[in-house]
Coordinates of C-alpha atoms in Angstrom, one line a residue:
X103 CA -96.0 -58.9 21.7
X104 CA -95.5 -60.3 25.2
X105 CA -98.6 -58.5 26.4
X106 CA -100.7 -59.9 23.6
X107 CA -99.6 -63.5 24.4
X108 CA -100.3 -63.0 28.0
X109 CA -103.8 -61.7 27.3
X110 CA -104.5 -64.6 25.0
X111 CA -103.6 -67.2 27.7
X112 CA -105.5 -65.3 30.3
X113 CA -108.6 -65.3 28.1
X114 CA -108.4 -69.1 27.5
X115 CA -107.9 -69.6 31.2
X116 CA -110.9 -67.5 32.1
X117 CA -113.3 -69.1 29.7
X118 CA -112.9 -72.7 31.1
X119 CA -113.4 -76.0 29.2
X120 CA -115.4 -76.3 26.0
X121 CA -118.3 -78.8 25.7
X122 CA -116.1 -81.0 23.4
X123 CA -113.3 -81.1 26.0
X124 CA -115.8 -82.0 28.8
X125 CA -117.3 -84.8 26.7
X126 CA -113.9 -86.2 26.0
X127 CA -113.1 -86.3 29.7
X128 CA -116.5 -87.9 30.5
X129 CA -116.0 -90.6 27.8
X130 CA -112.5 -91.4 29.1
X131 CA -113.7 -91.7 32.7
X132 CA -116.6 -94.0 31.5
X133 CA -114.2 -96.3 29.6
X134 CA -111.9 -96.5 32.6
X135 CA -114.8 -97.3 34.9
X136 CA -116.2 -100.0 32.6
X137 CA -112.7 -101.7 32.4
X138 CA -112.5 -101.6 36.2
X139 CA -116.0 -103.1 36.7
X140 CA -115.4 -105.9 34.2
X141 CA -112.0 -106.7 35.8
X142 CA -113.5 -106.7 39.3
X143 CA -116.4 -109.0 38.2
X144 CA -114.1 -111.4 36.5
X145 CA -111.9 -111.6 39.6
X146 CA -114.9 -112.0 41.9
X147 CA -116.4 -114.8 39.7
X148 CA -113.1 -116.6 39.6
X149 CA -112.8 -116.4 43.4
X150 CA -116.4 -117.8 43.8
X151 CA -115.7 -120.6 41.4
X152 CA -112.5 -121.4 43.1
X153 CA -114.2 -121.5 46.5
X154 CA -116.9 -123.9 45.2
X155 CA -114.3 -126.2 43.6
X156 CA -112.2 -126.3 46.7
X157 CA -115.3 -127.1 48.8
X158 CA -116.4 -129.9 46.5
X159 CA -112.8 -131.3 46.5
X160 CA -112.5 -131.3 50.3
X161 CA -115.9 -132.9 50.7
X162 CA -114.9 -135.7 48.3
X163 CA -111.8 -136.3 50.3
X164 CA -113.8 -136.7 53.5
X165 CA -116.2 -139.1 51.8
X166 CA -113.2 -141.1 50.5
X167 CA -111.7 -141.3 54.1
X168 CA -115.1 -142.4 55.4
X169 CA -115.3 -145.2 52.8
X170 CA -111.7 -146.4 53.7
X171 CA -112.6 -146.6 57.4
X172 CA -116.0 -148.2 56.8
X173 CA -115.3 -151.2 54.5
X174 CA -115.7 -149.1 51.3
X175 CA -119.3 -148.2 52.2
X176 CA -120.3 -144.7 51.3
X177 CA -122.0 -142.4 53.9
X178 CA -125.7 -142.2 53.6
X179 CA -125.4 -138.4 54.2
X180 CA -122.5 -136.0 54.0
X181 CA -122.9 -135.2 57.6
X182 CA -121.8 -138.8 58.4
X183 CA -118.5 -137.9 56.8
X184 CA -118.2 -134.6 58.7
X185 CA -119.4 -132.4 55.8
X186 CA -122.0 -129.8 56.8
X187 CA -123.3 -126.5 55.3
X188 CA -121.8 -123.3 56.7
X189 CA -119.8 -120.2 56.0
X190 CA -121.7 -119.4 52.8
X191 CA -121.3 -122.9 51.4
X192 CA -124.0 -125.5 50.9
X193 CA -123.8 -129.1 49.7
X194 CA -125.9 -131.6 47.8
X195 CA -125.1 -135.3 47.7
X196 CA -126.4 -138.5 46.1
X197 CA -125.3 -142.0 45.7
X198 CA -126.1 -144.3 42.7
X199 CA -125.3 -147.6 41.1
X200 CA -126.5 -149.5 44.2
X201 CA -124.6 -147.2 46.6
X202 CA -121.2 -147.8 44.9
X203 CA -120.7 -144.3 43.4
X204 CA -121.5 -140.8 44.5
X205 CA -121.7 -137.2 43.2
X206 CA -121.3 -134.0 45.3
X207 CA -122.3 -130.5 44.4
X208 CA -120.9 -127.6 46.5
X209 CA -122.3 -124.1 46.1
X210 CA -120.4 -121.1 47.4
X211 CA -121.8 -117.6 47.2
X212 CA -124.2 -118.6 44.4
X213 CA -121.7 -120.5 42.3
X214 CA -121.7 -124.4 42.0
X215 CA -119.0 -126.9 41.4
X216 CA -119.4 -130.7 41.4
X217 CA -117.3 -133.9 41.5
X218 CA -118.5 -137.4 40.5
X219 CA -116.1 -140.1 41.7
X220 CA -117.0 -142.3 38.7
X221 CA -116.3 -139.8 36.0
X222 CA -113.7 -137.3 37.2
X223 CA -110.9 -136.7 39.6
X224 CA -111.2 -133.0 39.9
X225 CA -114.2 -130.6 40.3
X226 CA -116.1 -129.1 37.4
X227 CA -118.3 -126.1 37.1
X228 CA -122.0 -126.8 37.4
X229 CA -124.0 -129.4 39.4
X230 CA -124.6 -133.1 39.5
X231 CA -127.7 -134.5 37.7
X232 CA -130.6 -134.1 40.0
X233 CA -129.1 -131.2 42.0
X234 CA -129.8 -127.5 41.9
X235 CA -127.2 -125.3 40.2
X236 CA -125.8 -122.0 41.4
X237 CA -128.1 -121.8 44.4
X238 CA -131.3 -122.8 42.5
X239 CA -133.6 -125.4 44.1
X240 CA -134.8 -128.8 42.7
X241 CA -138.3 -130.1 42.1
X242 CA -139.7 -133.5 41.8
X243 CA -142.0 -135.1 39.3
X244 CA -144.0 -137.6 41.3
X245 CA -145.5 -139.3 38.2
X246 CA -143.6 -142.5 38.3
X247 CA -144.7 -143.5 34.7
X248 CA -145.0 -140.1 33.0
X249 CA -145.2 -141.9 29.6
X250 CA -146.7 -145.3 28.8
X251 CA -144.4 -148.3 29.0
X252 CA -143.0 -150.0 25.9
X253 CA -145.3 -152.8 24.9
X254 CA -148.0 -152.1 27.5
X255 CA -150.2 -149.4 28.9
X256 CA -147.9 -148.9 31.9
X257 CA -150.9 -148.2 34.2
X258 CA -152.6 -145.8 31.9
X259 CA -156.4 -146.0 31.9
X260 CA -159.0 -144.7 29.5
X261 CA -162.4 -143.4 30.6
X262 CA -165.3 -143.2 28.2
X263 CA -168.9 -142.5 29.2
X264 CA -170.2 -142.2 25.6
X265 CA -169.7 -145.3 23.5
X266 CA -167.3 -148.1 23.1
X267 CA -163.6 -147.5 22.6
X268 CA -160.3 -149.3 22.2
X269 CA -156.9 -148.4 23.6
X270 CA -153.3 -148.7 22.3
X271 CA -149.8 -147.6 22.9
X272 CA -148.2 -145.4 20.2
X273 CA -144.4 -145.5 19.8
X274 CA -142.3 -142.4 18.9
X275 CA -145.3 -140.1 19.6
X276 CA -144.6 -137.3 22.0
X277 CA -140.9 -136.2 22.0
X278 CA -140.0 -139.6 20.8
X279 CA -141.7 -141.2 23.8
X280 CA -144.7 -143.5 23.9
X281 CA -148.3 -142.2 24.2
X282 CA -151.6 -143.8 25.2
X283 CA -154.3 -143.5 22.6
X284 CA -158.0 -143.9 23.2
X285 CA -160.0 -144.5 19.9
X286 CA -163.7 -143.9 19.8
X287 CA -166.2 -146.6 18.9
X288 CA -169.9 -146.2 18.2
X289 CA -171.5 -143.8 19.0
X290 CA -168.3 -141.8 19.6
X291 CA -167.1 -139.3 22.3
X292 CA -169.4 -136.6 23.4
X293 CA -168.3 -133.2 24.8
X294 CA -167.7 -133.3 28.6
X295 CA -167.8 -137.1 28.8
X296 CA -164.3 -138.1 27.5
X297 CA -161.9 -138.3 30.4
X298 CA -158.6 -140.1 29.8
X299 CA -155.3 -140.0 31.8
X300 CA -152.9 -141.6 34.2
X301 CA -153.8 -144.1 36.8
X302 CA -151.1 -146.5 38.0
X303 CA -152.9 -149.9 38.0
X304 CA -155.3 -148.6 40.6
X305 CA -152.5 -147.3 42.9
X306 CA -152.3 -143.9 41.2
X307 CA -149.5 -141.3 41.7
X308 CA -148.1 -141.4 45.2
X309 CA -147.7 -137.8 46.5
X310 CA -146.4 -136.5 49.9
X311 CA -149.1 -134.9 52.0
X312 CA -148.8 -131.1 52.2
X313 CA -146.6 -130.6 49.2
X314 CA -147.5 -128.2 46.3
X315 CA -147.9 -129.8 42.9
X316 CA -148.7 -128.4 39.5
X317 CA -150.6 -131.1 37.6
X318 CA -150.1 -131.2 33.8
X319 CA -150.5 -133.6 30.9
X320 CA -149.9 -133.5 27.2
X321 CA -152.7 -134.3 24.8
X322 CA -153.2 -134.7 21.0
X323 CA -156.4 -135.5 19.2
X324 CA -157.6 -136.3 15.7
X325 CA -159.9 -133.3 15.9
X326 CA -159.7 -130.0 17.6
X327 CA -161.4 -129.4 20.9
X328 CA -161.4 -127.7 24.3
X329 CA -159.7 -129.6 27.1
X330 CA -159.0 -129.1 30.8
X331 CA -156.9 -131.0 33.4
X332 CA -159.0 -133.3 35.6
X333 CA -157.4 -134.7 38.8
X334 CA -158.5 -136.3 42.0
X335 CA -156.8 -136.9 45.4
X336 CA -157.4 -140.1 47.4
X337 CA -156.2 -141.7 50.6
X338 CA -154.3 -144.9 50.9
X339 CA -157.4 -147.0 50.6
X340 CA -158.4 -145.4 47.3
X341 CA -161.2 -143.3 48.8
X342 CA -161.5 -140.0 46.9
X343 CA -160.7 -137.0 49.2
X344 CA -161.3 -134.3 46.7
X345 CA -161.7 -134.1 42.9
X346 CA -160.8 -130.4 42.7
X347 CA -158.1 -129.4 40.3
X348 CA -158.8 -125.8 39.2
X349 CA -157.3 -124.5 36.0
X350 CA -158.0 -122.9 32.6
X351 CA -159.4 -124.4 29.5
X352 CA -157.0 -125.1 26.6
X353 CA -157.8 -125.1 22.9
X354 CA -156.2 -128.1 21.3
X355 CA -155.7 -128.0 17.5
X356 CA -156.1 -131.2 15.5
X357 CA -153.1 -133.4 15.6
X358 CA -151.0 -131.0 17.6
X359 CA -149.5 -131.9 21.0
X360 CA -150.6 -129.4 23.6
X361 CA -149.7 -129.1 27.3
X362 CA -152.6 -128.8 29.7
X363 CA -151.7 -127.4 33.1
X364 CA -153.8 -126.8 36.2
X365 CA -153.1 -124.3 38.9
X366 CA -150.7 -124.9 41.8
X367 CA -152.5 -127.0 44.4
X368 CA -151.5 -128.4 47.8
X369 CA -152.0 -132.1 48.5
X370 CA -154.7 -132.4 51.2
X371 CA -153.6 -133.5 54.6
X372 CA -155.5 -136.8 54.4
X373 CA -154.5 -137.7 50.8
X374 CA -151.5 -139.7 49.6
X375 CA -152.4 -140.5 45.9
X376 CA -153.6 -138.5 42.9
X377 CA -154.7 -139.1 39.3
X378 CA -154.2 -136.7 36.4
X379 CA -156.3 -136.8 33.3
X380 CA -157.1 -134.8 30.1
X381 CA -160.8 -134.1 29.9
X382 CA -162.6 -133.1 26.6
X383 CA -164.9 -130.2 27.4
X384 CA -166.2 -129.1 24.0
X385 CA -165.4 -128.7 20.3
X386 CA -165.8 -131.1 17.4
X387 CA -167.9 -134.3 17.6
X388 CA -165.7 -137.3 17.9
X389 CA -167.2 -140.1 15.8
X390 CA -166.2 -143.8 15.6
X391 CA -162.5 -144.0 14.6
X392 CA -161.5 -140.6 16.0
X393 CA -158.9 -140.6 18.8
X394 CA -157.4 -138.8 21.7
X395 CA -154.0 -139.6 23.1
X396 CA -152.0 -138.5 26.1
X397 CA -148.4 -138.6 27.5
X398 CA -146.0 -136.5 29.5
X399 CA -147.6 -136.3 32.9
X400 CA -146.0 -134.1 35.5
X401 CA -146.6 -132.8 39.0
X402 CA -143.6 -130.4 38.9
X403 CA -143.6 -126.6 38.1
X404 CA -142.0 -125.3 34.9
X405 CA -141.6 -127.1 31.6
X406 CA -142.1 -130.9 31.5
X407 CA -139.1 -132.9 32.8
X408 CA -138.3 -136.4 33.9
X409 CA -135.2 -138.5 34.5
X410 CA -134.3 -138.3 30.8
X411 CA -134.2 -134.5 30.8
X412 CA -131.0 -132.4 31.1
X413 CA -129.8 -132.2 34.7
X414 CA -132.5 -134.6 35.9
X415 CA -132.3 -138.2 37.3
X416 CA -134.6 -141.0 37.9
X417 CA -134.9 -141.8 41.6
X418 CA -135.2 -145.5 40.8
X419 CA -136.0 -147.6 37.8
X420 CA -136.0 -145.4 34.6
X421 CA -139.6 -144.7 33.4
X422 CA -141.0 -146.3 36.6
X423 CA -140.0 -144.0 39.4
X424 CA -140.1 -140.4 40.5
X425 CA -137.6 -138.0 39.0
X426 CA -135.8 -135.0 40.4
X427 CA -133.9 -132.0 38.9
X428 CA -133.9 -128.2 38.5
X429 CA -137.1 -126.5 37.3
X430 CA -136.8 -126.1 33.5

């Protein structure tokens, strides 16, 4: 009997593990590894968030000390209060309400935290409006009047080379904002001759020399058609530098808002202004009474955004200034 048991144990020992036993071991190891990775990531993320919150809080304290020693005046830049980027931490800072309030965003190892002295006493995860979040950059929409102003055209101008037309501002049109409508008179709009868009009372959109812009405009029409973005760059005297604004043609269905976007273009060295328009290239014939309207002009990449968009701020008077925020 003893010899039989001994032989049985020896046979099992010699044959090794079965496939089922190996699979069980592998599954157990995988589960333990997953638990370890999740735990490590959680600890790492909490450490990064804590570092960002601490950096924002310390920066706010230095700004407060600066204000106390300077007659309650806030620093124009964080460096004036002794706060500078370094050791994996970067800062963004803006003042508002005529320089009486401020907001600081600190980003440490790709995680952001912010503190607004008007709305909170301790840091929160995320970024101030107008700041990049978690290491992301910010972009600017240089169109100071991206939608027409209430009660007036707000600098919008219609262009019509084929028959008389009348203009009007339409409320609650595009995303609840105002739009500028150009209605055909006799003999109507002809293909390639209708060119409407944004031009700020002859001053146009001020753009910094050498920056990259992505011109775009939203258009809606009573009839379908083919549209492109038409833009031009000029110098401070209004002299056209270049009228080039390459981009694809867009098919616009009747009564459907469509975004027209040109290719990325660099503002020429001798230019400081630009205009952006929607140009009818082909499609249906627009007779008297037909209309085309535009709104939502932007020079920034990504989806349309202005100071009313999430995470964005107006850099001056709402609906009459540039706006800044993360690309959407």
